Structures are given as C-alpha cells and as structure tokens.
C-alpha cells in the first residue's frame, strides 16, 4: 500500500498564495467503504477560480476550510471500488482535491473514456472549462450569428474555447491576451480574426481598430482595466458575460470597479455573471455538441500539461496568475 | 407681441454647472409656419439626465450644442397653430427646451387634459418620470410579486414612483434617501417598508437589517458607494437596474466604478441599463396603468414646484444635485 500525498490549505492567503499557506501531508491510501470507491488521481485541473475558493466569506461555493485538502477538479482511475457504477479500472473525473488518492461516493463524478480523447481533455474542452465557455457564451451571452465577440484571457483555458465557439457560430472574434506568442496562437491556430496584446498595446485603441462597430458580446475573464476598455466600446444591446476577474484575485486592497459601467445605460446593455455548476442538468447536451466539433476538427483542445507530484501544485498554480499557461493548465501526477 | 426668454448652453461644464456655462437670450416669439405650432411653456421638467446632455461625446442622445437652447421636457398651451392636431388652446407636453415659447411640428408632442390631473403631473407620474419607473422596474427589472426591492434616490422623481409600483406589486420595498424628512415621507406617505438615510447611516449595515434575505431588484439612480453597498447584498438571480448615477454626474475626475461587481457572478445576477425613449411605442400602455393607479389612490404624484422665470433654470437645476427636491422637480414659469 502506498502513501497518499496531499496538499492542504493551512492559512488564508493575502495576495498571491505563498508557500506558507499550504501544508503538505501524507496519509494512508483509504479503503473504500460500502457504496464508495477510491480514485488514483492522474490529472489535476488548475483554475483561476481556486484563488476565490481559498478566501473566507460568502461565495457561490463554501470556502475551502483551513486544514482541508485543497479543492480541485481532477481525473483518474478507480483503483478500488464497492460501488457498482464506478468499477475498478473505470476512468473518472470529479472534484477529487489536490491529493494522489481520493475516496468518493460518486457525487458529481463522471465516467469517461480515454480511448476517445486523452484524459486531460475531459478536464479541458470536454470538462468544466468547455462547459463554462459553452453556457457563458450561448446562454448568458445569448450569442447571435454574425455578431462581434471580444474575449479576454483569450489564450487561457476558457477564453480559447469561447473564441473558437464564436467562430463556429459565424462571429467576428477578437481575443485579448498577453504577449506575442499567445496572440499569434489564437489567430494562426484557433482562427480568431484579431488579437490584442494587452502588454504591448492600448486595449481601448486596439478595440476601436478591431471592433470598429462596437462589441456585441464581451466575455470577461480578467476584470480590471481591460473590462473598462471593453465597456467603453459596447454596441447597443450588448451583453457582458462576467466569467472571472483574474487580474483582481490577488489584489490586497479593494480592487477598482469598472468606472465605465454607465456604458450599460447608454447602450442598453447588460452585464451578467454565472456559475457553470448551475447548468449541471445540461452538461450532457454541451458535451455532445463540443465533442462533435472536436471530432470534426472545428474545435481544438490545448492542454498545457505540467508533470510532477501533488507537491508541485502550489508552484503550478502561480503560473496561472503570471499568465504563463496557454490553454488549459493541468498538473499530471507521477 | 411679447419676448421669448431662453437659456442656452454657452460652454460645457466641468463639475457642477456654474452660471458661466449658461447664456440668457431673448428672441421674438416665433410665428408658426404651415404644419407647425407655438407652445407657451408653463412648466419645465428638471431631470438629472440634463447634466449628461451637457457633455460632449457619444451618448444615447446627441449632446446639446454650444449656443443651443438647453434641452428640457416641458408642458404648456398651444398659443398659435397651423397644425390640425395641435389647435390653439390645446395643452401639450414635449421637448420644448428652456424657453418661454417653443415652435414645434408635433414630433414627440402629446396632447394632455389638465382637467384630469394638473399639467405638472404629466411631467411627473404620467410623464417620462413615470415611464422610466414603469419600464425600468417591470421590464428591465423583471419584477416578480413578493420580491425585495431596494431603490436609491428613493425620494426623487423616479425613485418615489419605483417604490410605490413595487408596493402595488406586493413587494418588500426599501428606499435609500438623504435626510430624515425624505425618509419619513417615503415610509409614512408612500408606504415603503423601510428607509435608509444614507447621510446618517452605513448603507451596507442598514441593508443587512432591512433586506435580511438579500435584494432581488436594486433600482439605481445614484451610483457610487450606494451602488457598491447594494451589490454586496444581492440575492441569487438579482437584477440591478441602472437608471442613473447622479452622485457621479458632476465628478471632475474619473468616477470610481462599482468594485463589488463580482457579486454579479457569485449571485448569478445581472446589471442592465436602459433608456426610456426606447419604450415610446408602449407609453400609452404605461400611462393607462399608471393613470388607473393614480385615480385609485394607489399611487401618488408629488411635484416639487419652484415658481419663477426661465432665468431661474440654472439655479433650480442645482437643487437636484444638492438633493433638495422631494418628488419631481418642476419650474413653473410666470
């Protein structure tokens, strides 16, 4: 029997999570009780939302408790089971936490087939990432064919899918990303119509160039000045989809709000937030459609895979906040 | 033949409009051309939105040009006419500007009956003010019976109607206003469930007390810190109606945005702006319903009438920004 290495939240971070906020623990691998099973986690999903889960206070999910294994989506293989729906050898995804082995009763766990797409893709385009892009763009954003879509964090996990979905729907798509490599990737490889490098360009000026008639749907993953620049360029009846605000997650003071929000009035526009978990009863619909586009080559899933142990989780997480990932950041264990 | 005194915009204001931004002119009263008529303006509507019309730049209506008569809604009597639909003696409302006599071709002009309600009421509950409250609350806010509604600028023209409409629909209504007289008025006279005096109380704390289960619809007329406090108290699925932001209209720097906007994500809420002019084809529907409630005593129209000449317009306008009016501020001419 091997050990189960884990990463637990030891303290609530102020700003970027430093090594002190984590505790590395080792436990025996659990034996499954009746109706439960044990998963050996092979892939961990790294998500900007994790930073929010580490904060105290009311949110859309309870905070991770001090001393608890850090919450994380993951994928792996069932290695011991007393649950008929999740037999030994099955491959699964679920909220397994930052640990090598997780016990589960099957709540929120999906069986997946790694012969169709790699296991990592079930954490990317065919996982919460893809669901977030799909429901955010189509339901919250109420996208219509031919519209102009702008997405921030465009080379990130969700943003890169959002832009591709909008292209599939015949939209003009402008992505905002950091650095020339990411900008080249979203245009050359993913087919975006234009990219704005927010590190090198004035985003407001560039939006005027690349979305000359204004923005119909702005899908925001970053918040801050980029959100403000996009608000200033809304078209009448625009929808602003609030998916995330990674630029503010590690702010230690009160982050500035979008001072151009009155553009919502001038343009009869709306700004709306959502949480992908609310769409659980429609995941199958989205997975089927996303899977079809993936199979037909209309949609690409890029996973930025870091190999290591669970102990590498804290450092890997920081890559998100430094903007070092392209596509979906995944930690592959072992 | 008398003179036509006018107030024109002489310069774009920085901050509060000072006397220097206005020009007082006198012209002969016009003679109506064929298909046109002349109105003697008896009542001018004073609206926070006027401040926005004075700024240069893209908005939902073109800015008032330098040297032009200041744009204003008004009511009056037709004194000369070559238009069959607007005969001499008819009472009308329309965008007549800050002047004693206005010539019109009838565009956007409505004939009203001052024997039903006073002429001033056609600028208040039965005018754009009432329409703004009606469409903002019912259409943009998508109000449902029994919800908790919070309105800022609650003793103002629009806010005082919003709260009453929400009470008619069986909602819990909390108004935010400045000073004990206004707070007493909205509770004792208009039937709001609670009032928060933002000058004397911490709005966030008071919202926790008066909207303990959170806010379903927040109707915002003020922006600034009060908007932020309301965002922090949204309930799941809440709607934030952006009607105005009077606290920011005279800001000389870039006003702060609502830093709590991520509450929209946590609470799957939306924030949406609107412009009442978009609902022109449904004004009759709203007027009929508002008129019925007015007649049945379920809705009160309070007009805060200042008597003077058009030359008093600049000073009267400032009363809005000092929060001195209760109900609809109107300048009655002569």
Coordinates of C-alpha atoms in Angstrom, one line a residue, chain B residues 64-277:
Chain B
X64 CA -26.8 69.9 -26.5
X65 CA -24.8 72.0 -28.9
X66 CA -22.9 75.1 -27.6
X67 CA -25.2 78.0 -28.3
X68 CA -28.4 75.9 -28.4
X69 CA -31.4 76.4 -26.2
X70 CA -30.9 73.9 -23.3
X71 CA -32.9 70.7 -23.9
X72 CA -35.8 70.2 -21.5
X73 CA -39.1 68.5 -21.3
X74 CA -42.0 70.8 -20.7
X75 CA -45.7 71.3 -20.6
X76 CA -47.7 74.3 -21.9
X77 CA -50.5 75.5 -24.0
X78 CA -50.7 76.0 -27.8
X79 CA -51.0 79.7 -28.4
X80 CA -50.8 79.8 -32.2
X81 CA -51.2 76.9 -34.6
X82 CA -51.1 75.9 -38.3
X83 CA -51.2 72.2 -37.4
X84 CA -54.6 70.5 -37.2
X85 CA -53.7 68.0 -34.4
X86 CA -52.4 70.7 -32.1
X87 CA -55.0 73.5 -32.1
X88 CA -54.8 76.7 -30.2
X89 CA -55.8 76.2 -26.6
X90 CA -54.6 72.6 -26.5
X91 CA -52.4 71.5 -23.6
X92 CA -49.3 69.6 -24.6
X93 CA -46.1 68.1 -23.3
X94 CA -42.9 67.7 -25.3
X95 CA -39.2 68.5 -25.5
X96 CA -39.7 72.3 -25.7
X97 CA -36.4 73.5 -24.2
X98 CA -35.6 76.1 -21.6
X99 CA -37.6 78.9 -23.1
X100 CA -40.9 80.6 -22.8
X101 CA -42.2 79.8 -26.3
X102 CA -41.3 76.8 -28.4
X103 CA -42.2 76.1 -32.0
X104 CA -42.9 72.5 -32.9
X105 CA -44.0 70.3 -35.8
X106 CA -45.6 67.9 -33.2
X107 CA -42.8 65.3 -33.1
X108 CA -42.9 63.7 -29.7
X109 CA -45.6 66.1 -28.5
X110 CA -48.6 64.7 -26.7
X111 CA -51.9 66.5 -26.1
X112 CA -52.9 66.2 -22.4
X113 CA -56.0 67.1 -20.4
X114 CA -55.4 69.3 -17.4
X115 CA -58.9 68.7 -16.1
X116 CA -57.9 65.1 -15.3
X117 CA -54.7 65.8 -13.4
X118 CA -52.7 69.1 -13.1
X119 CA -50.4 69.8 -16.0
X120 CA -47.4 69.2 -13.8
X121 CA -48.4 65.6 -13.2
X122 CA -48.0 65.0 -17.0
X123 CA -44.3 65.7 -16.4
X124 CA -44.2 63.5 -13.3
X125 CA -46.0 60.2 -12.7
X126 CA -47.8 60.4 -16.1
X127 CA -44.7 61.7 -17.9
X128 CA -41.2 60.4 -18.6
X129 CA -40.6 60.1 -14.9
X130 CA -43.4 57.6 -14.5
X131 CA -42.5 55.8 -17.7
X132 CA -38.9 55.4 -16.5
X133 CA -40.0 53.9 -13.3
X134 CA -42.6 51.6 -15.0
X135 CA -40.4 50.2 -17.8
X136 CA -37.2 50.1 -15.6
X137 CA -38.9 48.2 -12.8
X138 CA -41.2 45.9 -14.7
X139 CA -39.3 45.3 -18.0
X140 CA -35.6 45.7 -17.2
X141 CA -36.0 44.7 -13.5
X142 CA -38.4 41.9 -14.4
X143 CA -40.1 42.4 -11.0
X144 CA -41.9 39.4 -9.5
X145 CA -44.5 39.6 -6.8
X146 CA -43.2 39.3 -3.3
X147 CA -39.6 40.2 -4.1
X148 CA -37.4 42.5 -2.1
X149 CA -36.8 45.8 -4.0
X150 CA -34.3 48.4 -3.0
X151 CA -34.3 51.8 -4.7
X152 CA -31.8 54.7 -4.3
X153 CA -32.8 58.3 -4.9
X154 CA -36.0 57.0 -3.3
X155 CA -37.5 60.4 -2.6
X156 CA -36.7 61.6 -6.0
X157 CA -38.9 61.8 -9.0
X158 CA -38.3 58.3 -10.4
X159 CA -37.4 56.6 -7.2
X160 CA -40.5 57.6 -5.4
X161 CA -42.6 56.0 -8.2
X162 CA -40.5 52.9 -8.4
X163 CA -41.1 52.2 -4.7
X164 CA -44.8 52.7 -5.0
X165 CA -45.1 50.5 -8.0
X166 CA -43.2 47.7 -6.2
X167 CA -45.6 48.1 -3.3
X168 CA -48.5 47.8 -5.7
X169 CA -47.0 44.5 -6.9
X170 CA -46.8 43.2 -3.3
X171 CA -43.1 43.6 -2.8
X172 CA -41.0 44.5 0.2
X173 CA -39.6 47.9 -0.6
X174 CA -36.6 49.6 1.0
X175 CA -35.8 53.2 -0.1
X176 CA -32.4 54.9 0.3
X177 CA -32.7 58.7 0.6
X178 CA -30.9 61.7 2.1
X179 CA -32.2 63.1 5.4
X180 CA -34.9 62.3 7.9
X181 CA -37.7 64.3 6.1
X182 CA -37.3 62.3 2.9
X183 CA -37.0 59.0 4.8
X184 CA -40.2 59.8 6.8
X185 CA -42.0 60.8 3.6
X186 CA -41.3 57.6 1.7
X187 CA -42.4 55.4 4.6
X188 CA -45.3 57.4 6.1
X189 CA -46.8 58.8 3.0
X190 CA -45.7 56.4 0.2
X191 CA -45.9 53.2 2.2
X192 CA -42.3 52.0 1.7
X193 CA -41.4 49.2 4.3
X194 CA -38.2 50.9 5.3
X195 CA -36.0 53.9 4.6
X196 CA -32.2 54.2 4.9
X197 CA -30.8 57.7 5.4
X198 CA -27.5 57.5 3.6
X199 CA -26.3 60.7 5.2
X200 CA -26.8 59.3 8.7
X201 CA -26.4 55.5 8.4
X202 CA -24.0 53.0 7.0
X203 CA -25.9 51.8 3.9
X204 CA -24.4 48.3 3.9
X205 CA -25.3 47.7 7.6
X206 CA -28.8 49.1 7.1
X207 CA -29.4 46.9 4.1
X208 CA -28.5 43.9 6.1
X209 CA -31.2 44.9 8.6
X210 CA -33.9 45.9 6.2
X211 CA -33.2 43.3 3.4
X212 CA -32.1 40.4 5.5
X213 CA -32.6 37.8 2.8
X214 CA -30.9 40.0 0.2
X215 CA -32.0 42.1 -2.7
X216 CA -33.9 40.8 -5.7
X217 CA -34.2 44.1 -7.6
X218 CA -31.9 47.0 -7.0
X219 CA -33.0 50.1 -8.9
X220 CA -30.1 52.5 -9.0
X221 CA -30.4 56.3 -9.5
X222 CA -27.3 57.3 -7.8
X223 CA -24.2 55.1 -8.5
X224 CA -21.1 55.5 -6.3
X225 CA -20.8 53.9 -2.9
X226 CA -24.5 53.2 -2.6
X227 CA -24.5 51.0 -5.7
X228 CA -21.5 49.2 -4.3
X229 CA -23.3 48.6 -1.0
X230 CA -26.3 47.2 -2.8
X231 CA -24.2 44.9 -5.0
X232 CA -22.8 43.4 -1.8
X233 CA -26.3 42.4 -0.7
X234 CA -27.7 40.8 -3.9
X235 CA -29.7 37.7 -3.7
X236 CA -29.3 34.9 -6.2
X237 CA -30.7 35.8 -9.6
X238 CA -30.9 39.5 -8.7
X239 CA -31.4 42.3 -11.3
X240 CA -29.7 45.6 -10.9
X241 CA -31.4 48.3 -13.0
X242 CA -29.1 51.1 -14.0
X243 CA -31.3 54.2 -14.4
X244 CA -28.9 56.9 -13.4
X245 CA -25.8 57.8 -11.3
X246 CA -26.5 61.3 -10.0
X247 CA -23.7 61.0 -7.5
X248 CA -21.2 60.9 -10.3
X249 CA -22.6 63.3 -12.9
X250 CA -20.6 66.3 -11.6
X251 CA -17.4 64.4 -10.9
X252 CA -14.4 66.1 -12.4
X253 CA -12.1 63.1 -12.3
X254 CA -12.9 59.6 -13.5
X255 CA -15.6 58.3 -11.1
X256 CA -14.9 55.0 -9.2
X257 CA -16.7 52.0 -10.6
X258 CA -18.6 49.5 -8.5
X259 CA -15.8 47.4 -7.0
X260 CA -18.3 44.8 -5.8
X261 CA -19.4 44.0 -9.3
X262 CA -18.2 40.4 -9.0
X263 CA -21.3 39.9 -6.8
X264 CA -23.0 39.5 -10.2
X265 CA -21.0 36.3 -10.7
X266 CA -21.4 34.9 -7.2
X267 CA -25.1 35.6 -7.3
X268 CA -25.8 34.8 -11.0
X269 CA -27.1 38.4 -11.2
X270 CA -27.3 40.9 -13.9
X271 CA -26.9 44.6 -14.2
X272 CA -28.7 46.3 -17.0
X273 CA -29.1 49.8 -18.3
X274 CA -32.0 51.3 -20.3
X275 CA -33.2 54.5 -21.9
X276 CA -36.9 55.2 -21.5
X277 CA -37.2 56.6 -25.1

